[in-house]
mmCIF file of C-alpha atoms and ligand atoms in Angstrom:
data_model
loop_
_atom_site.group_PDB
_atom_site.id
_atom_site.type_symbol
_atom_site.label_atom_id
_atom_site.label_comp_id
_atom_site.label_asym_id
_atom_site.label_seq_id
_atom_site.Cartn_x
_atom_site.Cartn_y
_atom_site.Cartn_z
ATOM 1 C CA MET A 1 -6.801 -73.063 -7.432
ATOM 2 C CA LEU A 2 -9.273 -73.506 -10.268
ATOM 3 C CA LYS A 3 -7.454 -75.157 -13.111
ATOM 4 C CA ARG A 4 -8.723 -76.881 -16.523
ATOM 5 C CA ILE A 5 -6.185 -79.211 -17.884
ATOM 6 C CA LEU A 6 -6.138 -81.119 -21.009
ATOM 7 C CA GLY A 7 -4.670 -84.691 -20.499
ATOM 8 C CA LEU A 8 -5.513 -87.750 -18.685
ATOM 9 C CA GLY A 9 -7.087 -87.465 -15.116
ATOM 10 C CA ARG A 10 -6.366 -89.994 -12.557
ATOM 11 C CA ALA A 11 -8.473 -93.117 -12.686
ATOM 12 C CA GLN A 12 -10.223 -93.070 -9.559
ATOM 13 C CA ALA A 13 -13.712 -92.033 -8.453
ATOM 14 C CA ARG A 14 -13.899 -88.353 -7.280
ATOM 15 C CA THR A 15 -16.618 -86.497 -5.339
ATOM 16 C CA VAL A 16 -18.638 -83.655 -6.571
ATOM 17 C CA SER A 17 -20.564 -81.468 -4.270
ATOM 18 C CA ILE A 18 -22.904 -78.604 -5.463
ATOM 19 C CA GLU A 19 -22.605 -75.604 -3.160
ATOM 20 C CA SER A 20 -25.854 -74.104 -1.329
ATOM 21 C CA THR A 21 -27.653 -77.347 -2.072
ATOM 22 C CA GLY A 22 -26.181 -80.178 0.384
ATOM 23 C CA LEU A 23 -25.868 -82.358 -2.717
ATOM 24 C CA SER A 24 -22.742 -84.524 -3.483
ATOM 25 C CA PHE A 25 -22.522 -87.413 -5.503
ATOM 26 C CA PRO A 26 -19.455 -89.812 -6.771
ATOM 27 C CA VAL A 27 -18.141 -89.460 -10.426
ATOM 28 C CA GLY A 28 -16.249 -92.465 -11.837
ATOM 29 C CA PRO A 29 -13.344 -92.523 -14.003
ATOM 30 C CA GLY A 30 -14.501 -91.534 -17.645
ATOM 31 C CA GLU A 31 -17.777 -90.668 -16.496
ATOM 32 C CA THR A 32 -18.882 -86.823 -17.040
ATOM 33 C CA VAL A 33 -19.914 -84.741 -14.356
ATOM 34 C CA LEU A 34 -23.401 -84.594 -15.895
ATOM 35 C CA GLU A 35 -23.701 -88.293 -16.402
ATOM 36 C CA ALA A 36 -22.657 -88.670 -12.684
ATOM 37 C CA ALA A 37 -25.406 -86.315 -11.410
ATOM 38 C CA LEU A 38 -28.080 -87.648 -13.594
ATOM 39 C CA ARG A 39 -27.187 -91.340 -12.435
ATOM 40 C CA ALA A 40 -27.573 -89.980 -8.871
ATOM 41 C CA GLY A 41 -31.026 -88.735 -9.725
ATOM 42 C CA ILE A 42 -29.999 -85.034 -9.451
ATOM 43 C CA ALA A 43 -31.980 -82.574 -11.679
ATOM 44 C CA PHE A 44 -28.650 -81.070 -12.903
ATOM 45 C CA PRO A 45 -29.552 -78.747 -16.100
ATOM 46 C CA ASN A 46 -29.422 -80.342 -19.285
ATOM 47 C CA LYS A 47 -30.456 -80.597 -22.949
ATOM 48 C CA CYS A 48 -28.301 -81.936 -25.707
ATOM 49 C CA ARG A 49 -25.498 -83.494 -23.587
ATOM 50 C CA SER A 50 -23.017 -83.037 -26.403
ATOM 51 C CA GLY A 51 -21.419 -79.641 -25.710
ATOM 52 C CA ALA A 52 -23.653 -77.558 -27.959
ATOM 53 C CA CYS A 53 -26.436 -75.736 -26.116
ATOM 54 C CA GLY A 54 -24.589 -74.524 -22.946
ATOM 55 C CA THR A 55 -27.462 -75.473 -20.622
ATOM 56 C CA CYS A 56 -25.328 -77.561 -18.156
ATOM 57 C CA ARG A 57 -22.726 -74.821 -17.811
ATOM 58 C CA CYS A 58 -21.875 -74.326 -14.212
ATOM 59 C CA THR A 59 -19.112 -72.801 -12.225
ATOM 60 C CA LEU A 60 -16.044 -74.618 -10.911
ATOM 61 C CA ARG A 61 -15.343 -73.384 -7.351
ATOM 62 C CA GLU A 62 -12.662 -75.870 -6.584
ATOM 63 C CA GLY A 63 -10.851 -78.704 -8.221
ATOM 64 C CA ARG A 64 -9.754 -79.423 -11.562
ATOM 65 C CA VAL A 65 -11.388 -80.922 -14.550
ATOM 66 C CA ARG A 66 -10.231 -82.500 -17.951
ATOM 67 C CA GLU A 67 -12.625 -81.452 -20.639
ATOM 68 C CA LYS A 68 -13.561 -83.931 -23.506
ATOM 69 C CA VAL A 69 -13.716 -81.130 -26.204
ATOM 70 C CA ASP A 70 -12.769 -77.557 -26.472
ATOM 71 C CA THR A 71 -15.677 -75.663 -24.907
ATOM 72 C CA SER A 72 -14.607 -72.228 -26.009
ATOM 73 C CA TYR A 73 -17.253 -72.107 -28.724
ATOM 74 C CA VAL A 74 -20.040 -72.312 -26.280
ATOM 75 C CA LEU A 75 -18.438 -70.532 -23.307
ATOM 76 C CA GLY A 76 -17.158 -66.800 -23.907
ATOM 77 C CA ALA A 77 -13.729 -65.315 -22.582
ATOM 78 C CA ASP A 78 -15.611 -64.159 -19.611
ATOM 79 C CA ASP A 79 -17.327 -67.419 -18.760
ATOM 80 C CA LEU A 80 -13.859 -69.282 -18.964
ATOM 81 C CA GLN A 81 -12.325 -66.416 -16.733
ATOM 82 C CA ARG A 82 -15.124 -66.851 -14.013
ATOM 83 C CA GLY A 83 -14.380 -70.684 -14.091
ATOM 84 C CA GLN A 84 -17.538 -71.986 -15.927
ATOM 85 C CA ILE A 85 -17.462 -75.348 -17.477
ATOM 86 C CA LEU A 86 -19.823 -77.594 -19.291
ATOM 87 C CA ALA A 87 -20.717 -80.502 -17.024
ATOM 88 C CA CYS A 88 -21.571 -82.638 -20.094
ATOM 89 C CA GLN A 89 -18.309 -82.428 -21.154
ATOM 90 C CA SER A 90 -15.891 -82.481 -17.864
ATOM 91 C CA LEU A 91 -14.235 -85.446 -16.136
ATOM 92 C CA ALA A 92 -13.281 -84.886 -12.703
ATOM 93 C CA CYS A 93 -9.287 -85.105 -11.932
ATOM 94 C CA THR A 94 -9.846 -84.054 -8.251
ATOM 95 C CA ASP A 95 -12.844 -83.871 -5.846
ATOM 96 C CA LEU A 96 -14.967 -80.650 -7.158
ATOM 97 C CA ARG A 97 -17.168 -77.892 -5.710
ATOM 98 C CA LEU A 98 -19.692 -76.618 -8.192
ATOM 99 C CA ALA A 99 -22.125 -73.571 -8.220
ATOM 100 C CA VAL A 100 -25.004 -74.642 -10.385
ATOM 101 C CA GLU A 101 -27.593 -72.047 -11.350
ATOM 102 C CA GLY A 102 -31.198 -72.996 -11.398
ATOM 103 C CA LEU A 103 -30.754 -76.272 -9.636
ATOM 104 C CA GLN A 104 -33.785 -77.506 -7.858
ATOM 105 C CA PRO A 105 -32.239 -79.479 -4.893
ATOM 106 C CA GLN A 106 -35.520 -81.068 -3.745
ATOM 107 C CA GLN A 107 -36.400 -82.208 -7.250
ATOM 108 C CA ARG A 108 -35.320 -85.851 -7.910
ATOM 109 C CA ILE A 109 -35.214 -87.125 -11.686
ATOM 110 C CA PRO A 110 -35.280 -90.825 -12.838
ATOM 111 C CA ALA A 111 -31.880 -92.087 -13.558
ATOM 112 C CA PRO A 112 -31.168 -92.790 -17.383
ATOM 113 C CA ARG A 113 -30.982 -96.488 -18.301
ATOM 114 C CA ALA A 114 -30.719 -98.210 -21.489
ATOM 115 C CA THR A 115 -33.117 -101.043 -22.875
ATOM 116 C CA GLU A 116 -34.351 -102.150 -26.072
ATOM 117 C CA GLY A 117 -37.792 -101.306 -27.474
ATOM 118 C CA GLU A 118 -40.019 -103.292 -30.132
ATOM 119 C CA ILE A 119 -42.012 -101.391 -32.447
ATOM 120 C CA ILE A 120 -45.747 -102.430 -31.610
ATOM 121 C CA ALA A 121 -47.883 -99.712 -33.145
ATOM 122 C CA MET A 122 -47.198 -96.927 -36.016
ATOM 123 C CA ARG A 123 -49.864 -94.414 -36.975
ATOM 124 C CA PRO A 124 -49.489 -91.424 -39.332
ATOM 125 C CA LEU A 125 -50.568 -88.154 -37.567
ATOM 126 C CA THR A 126 -50.130 -86.025 -40.414
ATOM 127 C CA ALA A 127 -48.311 -86.194 -43.751
ATOM 128 C CA ASP A 128 -44.854 -85.906 -42.156
ATOM 129 C CA ILE A 129 -45.483 -86.954 -38.509
ATOM 130 C CA LEU A 130 -45.583 -90.545 -37.327
ATOM 131 C CA GLU A 131 -46.575 -91.806 -33.906
ATOM 132 C CA ILE A 132 -44.455 -95.032 -32.908
ATOM 133 C CA ARG A 133 -45.376 -96.837 -29.680
ATOM 134 C CA LEU A 134 -42.627 -99.127 -28.360
ATOM 135 C CA ARG A 135 -42.709 -102.215 -25.880
ATOM 136 C CA LEU A 136 -39.701 -101.923 -23.667
ATOM 137 C CA GLN A 137 -37.723 -104.940 -22.467
ATOM 138 C CA SER A 138 -37.280 -102.859 -19.348
ATOM 139 C CA PRO A 139 -39.841 -100.205 -18.343
ATOM 140 C CA MET A 140 -38.317 -96.709 -18.048
ATOM 141 C CA PRO A 141 -39.575 -94.190 -15.489
ATOM 142 C CA TYR A 142 -39.588 -90.519 -16.872
ATOM 143 C CA LEU A 143 -41.018 -86.918 -16.169
ATOM 144 C CA ALA A 144 -43.379 -85.915 -18.700
ATOM 145 C CA GLY A 145 -41.304 -83.306 -21.065
ATOM 146 C CA GLN A 146 -38.272 -85.439 -21.047
ATOM 147 C CA TYR A 147 -36.797 -87.207 -23.956
ATOM 148 C CA ALA A 148 -35.218 -90.438 -24.882
ATOM 149 C CA GLU A 149 -32.354 -91.403 -27.290
ATOM 150 C CA LEU A 150 -33.672 -93.887 -30.157
ATOM 151 C CA ALA A 151 -31.143 -95.920 -32.272
ATOM 152 C CA ARG A 152 -31.374 -98.174 -35.029
ATOM 153 C CA LYS A 153 -28.597 -100.922 -35.655
ATOM 154 C CA GLY A 154 -27.058 -100.229 -38.931
ATOM 155 C CA ILE A 155 -27.830 -96.469 -38.932
ATOM 156 C CA PRO A 156 -25.151 -94.242 -37.163
ATOM 157 C CA GLY A 157 -26.121 -92.230 -34.315
ATOM 158 C CA ALA A 158 -28.736 -91.698 -32.010
ATOM 159 C CA ARG A 159 -31.855 -89.451 -32.246
ATOM 160 C CA GLN A 160 -33.853 -87.598 -29.456
ATOM 161 C CA TYR A 161 -37.545 -87.767 -29.043
ATOM 162 C CA SER A 162 -39.704 -86.459 -26.365
ATOM 163 C CA PHE A 163 -41.939 -89.050 -24.658
ATOM 164 C CA ALA A 164 -45.467 -88.143 -26.032
ATOM 165 C CA ARG A 165 -47.488 -89.376 -23.331
ATOM 166 C CA GLY A 166 -47.432 -88.657 -19.760
ATOM 167 C CA SER A 167 -45.857 -91.177 -17.211
ATOM 168 C CA GLY A 168 -48.049 -90.702 -14.104
ATOM 169 C CA ASP A 169 -45.364 -88.076 -12.605
ATOM 170 C CA GLY A 170 -42.144 -90.352 -13.037
ATOM 171 C CA HIS A 171 -43.599 -93.990 -12.979
ATOM 172 C CA ALA A 172 -41.920 -96.473 -15.126
ATOM 173 C CA VAL A 173 -43.697 -97.072 -18.548
ATOM 174 C CA SER A 174 -43.440 -100.170 -20.724
ATOM 175 C CA GLU A 175 -45.036 -98.838 -23.776
ATOM 176 C CA PRO A 176 -43.915 -95.373 -24.551
ATOM 177 C CA CYS A 177 -44.830 -93.384 -27.640
ATOM 178 C CA PHE A 178 -42.808 -90.906 -29.683
ATOM 179 C CA PHE A 179 -43.756 -88.514 -32.492
ATOM 180 C CA VAL A 180 -41.316 -88.835 -35.346
ATOM 181 C CA ARG A 181 -41.240 -85.996 -38.012
ATOM 182 C CA HIS A 182 -39.677 -86.838 -41.460
ATOM 183 C CA VAL A 183 -36.605 -84.992 -42.033
ATOM 184 C CA PRO A 184 -35.746 -84.684 -45.569
ATOM 185 C CA GLY A 185 -32.363 -86.447 -46.214
ATOM 186 C CA GLY A 186 -32.480 -88.005 -42.526
ATOM 187 C CA ARG A 187 -31.541 -91.720 -42.617
ATOM 188 C CA PHE A 188 -33.058 -92.780 -39.451
ATOM 189 C CA THR A 189 -36.647 -90.926 -40.014
ATOM 190 C CA ALA A 190 -36.631 -92.030 -43.578
ATOM 191 C CA TRP A 191 -36.281 -95.618 -42.158
ATOM 192 C CA LEU A 192 -39.268 -95.417 -39.873
ATOM 193 C CA HIS A 193 -41.398 -93.558 -42.216
ATOM 194 C CA HIS A 194 -40.731 -95.878 -45.226
ATOM 195 C CA GLN A 195 -39.167 -99.304 -44.016
ATOM 196 C CA ALA A 196 -39.933 -99.780 -40.438
ATOM 197 C CA VAL A 197 -42.588 -102.402 -39.528
ATOM 198 C CA VAL A 198 -44.163 -103.576 -36.300
ATOM 199 C CA GLY A 199 -41.791 -106.009 -34.565
ATOM 200 C CA ASP A 200 -38.384 -103.982 -35.508
ATOM 201 C CA CYS A 201 -36.210 -103.324 -32.674
ATOM 202 C CA LEU A 202 -34.640 -100.035 -31.557
ATOM 203 C CA SER A 203 -32.117 -99.132 -28.618
ATOM 204 C CA VAL A 204 -33.763 -96.645 -26.172
ATOM 205 C CA GLN A 205 -31.703 -94.732 -23.864
ATOM 206 C CA GLY A 206 -33.046 -92.143 -21.127
ATOM 207 C CA PRO A 207 -34.719 -90.038 -19.883
ATOM 208 C CA TYR A 208 -32.822 -86.929 -20.397
ATOM 209 C CA GLY A 209 -33.483 -83.123 -20.664
ATOM 210 C CA ASP A 210 -35.004 -80.796 -17.906
ATOM 211 C CA PHE A 211 -38.145 -79.606 -19.593
ATOM 212 C CA TRP A 212 -40.634 -80.640 -17.187
ATOM 213 C CA LEU A 213 -43.493 -78.869 -15.648
ATOM 214 C CA ARG A 214 -42.291 -76.876 -12.694
ATOM 215 C CA ASP A 215 -44.495 -76.380 -9.704
ATOM 216 C CA ALA A 216 -46.449 -73.017 -9.418
ATOM 217 C CA MET A 217 -49.977 -71.545 -9.521
ATOM 218 C CA ARG A 218 -49.224 -69.003 -12.185
ATOM 219 C CA PRO A 219 -51.217 -69.352 -15.532
ATOM 220 C CA MET A 220 -49.267 -71.245 -18.200
ATOM 221 C CA LEU A 221 -48.715 -70.209 -21.783
ATOM 222 C CA CYS A 222 -47.786 -73.306 -23.915
ATOM 223 C CA VAL A 223 -46.358 -73.063 -27.571
ATOM 224 C CA ALA A 224 -45.557 -75.723 -29.579
ATOM 225 C CA GLY A 225 -44.974 -76.227 -33.556
ATOM 226 C CA GLY A 226 -44.772 -79.531 -35.307
ATOM 227 C CA SER A 227 -43.947 -82.334 -33.159
ATOM 228 C CA GLY A 228 -42.996 -80.209 -30.461
ATOM 229 C CA MET A 229 -46.511 -81.090 -29.555
ATOM 230 C CA ALA A 230 -45.234 -84.433 -27.880
ATOM 231 C CA PRO A 231 -43.734 -83.064 -24.653
ATOM 232 C CA LEU A 232 -46.410 -80.527 -23.975
ATOM 233 C CA ARG A 233 -49.314 -83.145 -24.441
ATOM 234 C CA ALA A 234 -47.480 -85.407 -22.097
ATOM 235 C CA MET A 235 -46.651 -82.599 -19.458
ATOM 236 C CA LEU A 236 -50.473 -81.283 -19.749
ATOM 237 C CA GLU A 237 -51.866 -85.017 -19.524
ATOM 238 C CA ASP A 238 -49.955 -85.467 -16.100
ATOM 239 C CA ALA A 239 -50.965 -82.431 -14.930
ATOM 240 C CA ALA A 240 -54.656 -83.110 -15.443
ATOM 241 C CA GLU A 241 -54.271 -86.467 -13.762
ATOM 242 C CA ARG A 242 -52.699 -84.524 -10.643
ATOM 243 C CA GLN A 243 -55.942 -82.051 -10.863
ATOM 244 C CA VAL A 244 -53.516 -78.988 -11.285
ATOM 245 C CA GLU A 245 -55.454 -75.781 -11.410
ATOM 246 C CA ARG A 246 -53.664 -73.416 -13.373
ATOM 247 C CA ASP A 247 -55.086 -71.474 -16.498
ATOM 248 C CA VAL A 248 -53.524 -72.759 -19.683
ATOM 249 C CA LEU A 249 -53.262 -70.987 -23.121
ATOM 250 C CA PHE A 250 -51.752 -73.778 -25.632
ATOM 251 C CA CYS A 251 -50.799 -72.120 -28.866
ATOM 252 C CA PHE A 252 -49.950 -74.626 -31.473
ATOM 253 C CA GLY A 253 -48.309 -73.666 -34.764
ATOM 254 C CA ALA A 254 -48.907 -75.547 -38.166
ATOM 255 C CA ARG A 255 -48.447 -74.869 -41.936
ATOM 256 C CA THR A 256 -51.722 -75.700 -42.952
ATOM 257 C CA GLU A 257 -55.183 -77.257 -41.407
ATOM 258 C CA ALA A 258 -54.015 -80.836 -42.829
ATOM 259 C CA ASP A 259 -50.973 -80.197 -40.438
ATOM 260 C CA LEU A 260 -53.108 -80.192 -37.257
ATOM 261 C CA TYR A 261 -53.280 -83.214 -35.030
ATOM 262 C CA CYS A 262 -54.123 -84.308 -31.607
ATOM 263 C CA LEU A 263 -57.235 -82.217 -31.769
ATOM 264 C CA ASP A 264 -59.374 -84.762 -30.208
ATOM 265 C CA ASP A 265 -56.541 -85.160 -27.358
ATOM 266 C CA MET A 266 -56.784 -81.314 -26.763
ATOM 267 C CA LYS A 267 -60.616 -81.380 -26.443
ATOM 268 C CA LEU A 268 -60.192 -84.244 -23.909
ATOM 269 C CA LEU A 269 -57.603 -82.282 -21.978
ATOM 270 C CA ALA A 270 -59.786 -79.260 -21.958
ATOM 271 C CA SER A 271 -62.852 -81.172 -20.629
ATOM 272 C CA ARG A 272 -60.889 -82.623 -17.722
ATOM 273 C CA TRP A 273 -58.818 -79.549 -16.881
ATOM 274 C CA ARG A 274 -59.557 -77.796 -13.727
ATOM 275 C CA GLY A 275 -58.634 -74.293 -14.650
ATOM 276 C CA ARG A 276 -59.263 -72.494 -17.978
ATOM 277 C CA PHE A 277 -57.986 -74.338 -20.829
ATOM 278 C CA ARG A 278 -57.590 -72.869 -24.276
ATOM 279 C CA PHE A 279 -56.052 -74.665 -27.284
ATOM 280 C CA LEU A 280 -55.471 -71.917 -30.133
ATOM 281 C CA PRO A 281 -54.127 -73.559 -33.558
ATOM 282 C CA VAL A 282 -52.622 -70.966 -35.738
ATOM 283 C CA LEU A 283 -51.843 -71.772 -39.612
ATOM 284 C CA SER A 284 -48.963 -70.173 -41.346
ATOM 285 C CA GLU A 285 -49.690 -71.125 -44.757
ATOM 286 C CA GLU A 286 -53.077 -72.122 -45.089
ATOM 287 C CA PRO A 287 -54.296 -70.989 -48.661
ATOM 288 C CA ALA A 288 -56.217 -67.609 -48.455
ATOM 289 C CA GLU A 289 -59.142 -69.236 -50.252
ATOM 290 C CA SER A 290 -59.756 -72.003 -47.648
ATOM 291 C CA ASP A 291 -62.587 -72.075 -45.341
ATOM 292 C CA TRP A 292 -60.383 -71.997 -42.080
ATOM 293 C CA GLN A 293 -62.115 -69.553 -39.944
ATOM 294 C CA GLY A 294 -59.395 -69.945 -36.945
ATOM 295 C CA ARG A 295 -56.128 -67.736 -36.823
ATOM 296 C CA ARG A 296 -53.500 -67.326 -39.529
ATOM 297 C CA GLY A 297 -49.914 -66.145 -39.321
ATOM 298 C CA MET A 298 -47.194 -66.901 -36.969
ATOM 299 C CA VAL A 299 -47.760 -68.662 -33.854
ATOM 300 C CA THR A 300 -45.496 -66.509 -31.737
ATOM 301 C CA ALA A 301 -46.977 -63.142 -33.130
ATOM 302 C CA GLU A 302 -50.657 -64.631 -32.571
ATOM 303 C CA MET A 303 -49.982 -65.757 -28.865
ATOM 304 C CA MET A 304 -48.870 -62.366 -28.156
ATOM 305 C CA SER A 305 -52.074 -60.646 -28.920
ATOM 306 C CA GLU A 306 -53.791 -63.116 -26.374
ATOM 307 C CA LEU A 307 -51.416 -62.018 -23.564
ATOM 308 C CA LYS A 308 -52.856 -59.761 -20.872
ATOM 309 C CA ASP A 309 -50.227 -60.000 -18.189
ATOM 310 C CA PRO A 310 -47.048 -62.122 -19.667
ATOM 311 C CA ALA A 311 -45.067 -61.181 -16.437
ATOM 312 C CA GLY A 312 -47.283 -63.013 -14.484
ATOM 313 C CA MET A 313 -47.379 -66.231 -16.392
ATOM 314 C CA ASP A 314 -44.916 -69.183 -16.881
ATOM 315 C CA ALA A 315 -43.997 -70.095 -20.370
ATOM 316 C CA TYR A 316 -43.076 -73.640 -22.031
ATOM 317 C CA LEU A 317 -42.127 -73.515 -25.846
ATOM 318 C CA CYS A 318 -41.293 -76.537 -27.855
ATOM 319 C CA GLY A 319 -40.416 -77.094 -31.502
ATOM 320 C CA PRO A 320 -38.340 -75.648 -34.279
ATOM 321 C CA PRO A 321 -35.444 -73.352 -33.154
ATOM 322 C CA PRO A 322 -36.673 -70.315 -34.881
ATOM 323 C CA MET A 323 -40.090 -70.472 -33.383
ATOM 324 C CA VAL A 324 -38.630 -71.174 -29.982
ATOM 325 C CA ASP A 325 -36.199 -68.258 -30.147
ATOM 326 C CA ASP A 326 -38.801 -65.724 -31.588
ATOM 327 C CA GLY A 327 -41.216 -66.753 -28.752
ATOM 328 C CA ILE A 328 -38.528 -66.290 -26.121
ATOM 329 C CA ALA A 329 -37.461 -62.805 -27.621
ATOM 330 C CA ARG A 330 -41.130 -61.725 -27.637
ATOM 331 C CA LEU A 331 -42.027 -62.795 -24.260
ATOM 332 C CA LYS A 332 -38.677 -61.137 -22.531
ATOM 333 C CA ALA A 333 -39.695 -57.815 -24.632
ATOM 334 C CA ALA A 334 -42.987 -57.946 -22.869
ATOM 335 C CA GLY A 335 -41.645 -58.398 -19.415
ATOM 336 C CA MET A 336 -41.512 -62.110 -18.774
ATOM 337 C CA ALA A 337 -38.537 -63.195 -16.442
ATOM 338 C CA GLU A 338 -36.054 -65.432 -18.100
ATOM 339 C CA ALA A 339 -36.378 -67.968 -15.292
ATOM 340 C CA ARG A 340 -40.091 -68.215 -16.107
ATOM 341 C CA ILE A 341 -39.430 -69.480 -19.500
ATOM 342 C CA ARG A 342 -38.688 -72.974 -20.252
ATOM 343 C CA PHE A 343 -38.000 -74.510 -23.555
ATOM 344 C CA ASP A 344 -36.759 -77.266 -25.899
ATOM 345 C CA ARG A 345 -35.630 -76.694 -29.224
ATOM 346 C CA PHE A 346 -36.020 -79.330 -31.531
ATOM 347 C CA LEU A 347 -32.891 -79.448 -33.676
ATOM 348 C CA ASP A 348 -32.575 -81.545 -36.703
ATOM 349 C CA ALA A 349 -30.157 -82.117 -39.721
ATOM 350 C CA SER A 350 -31.651 -78.896 -41.078
ATOM 351 C CA HIS A 351 -30.744 -76.829 -38.317
ATOM 352 C CA GLN A 352 -27.417 -78.256 -36.885
ATOM 353 C CA PRO A 353 -25.193 -81.480 -37.626
ATOM 354 C CA SER A 354 -24.752 -82.047 -33.924
ATOM 355 C CA ALA A 355 -25.370 -85.051 -31.619
ATOM 356 C CA GLN A 356 -28.533 -82.834 -30.660
ATOM 357 C CA ALA A 357 -29.888 -83.600 -34.253
ATOM 358 C CA VAL A 358 -32.962 -85.552 -34.943
ATOM 359 C CA PRO A 359 -32.556 -86.630 -38.601
HETATM 360 FE FE1 FES B 1 -24.182 -79.442 -21.889
HETATM 361 FE FE2 FES B 1 -26.008 -78.879 -23.845
HETATM 362 S S1 FES B 1 -23.836 -78.200 -23.463
HETATM 363 S S2 FES B 1 -26.380 -80.307 -22.064
#
């Protein structure tokens, strides 16, 4: 019988199996199903880990769970009727059998870990984006496209930032770097941009997220805005290292020419890339009288004018939610299958005051 219960589960380890995959893993008392899956190196779909995005939804076929929060604001009545749960909010009260859509059983991911990181370099990339490099006490493996949570003692909460450099396909990295956009009113980013100095320390936990490059031979569309450049640059760096041979169109949206960055990195990538590689910057607020000769307008509209066969491509979108959502809607309307569209919405205090925020 499928049953959700509110109340205390019995404090003992349980086993979770994922049907049709042959995967199973133990889940300890007080541990969520998602935490246990990631600890076991299973590529369970996840993004926010706070019950906000719905990415970790799965179907409970057998067993009982206790939910940490009311998930009905993410799961509709039909979802609940079908036995859907959020793995990031579910504690196992019994052994469980789950059905998880989109899980690749052969894909292994690095288990999350916690460490300390000392700031060893800071560099402004634009007026509001700062690159920081940390030296970790304990090197962290990750897949390019994933993120880590950074926290500073004395500032409540943790913020999520994508790794901005490749890891050599999951190797442990001792000096990761991140792009931090200054969010007006955000205490953490205000501290980093205006007070932090080389030598300051941060807590680092990760890796998390499922925004990594999937193996395929199809042409790729990459779309980023603002600090959404970070995971795509990391992903493309690792792919270039592996000598991946796929055509790439990388559309990057910025407000003005002064907001463009990583242009030399894009040139370097293009020179190393084995297929065709095209970087297309698009400016939305560049003054009409400027001498900018490139594209103007919304990056999502401009990308569509470049696509000959969207249904035959894979897409990776990363950046502010309105850009990502608009891009997804346009691609779906043009015939791209939902399963071919990967995305990472960068939420911050101006979009949603949740644990997924990056203020
Ligand atoms: Fe579970 Fe977002 S709701 S990862």
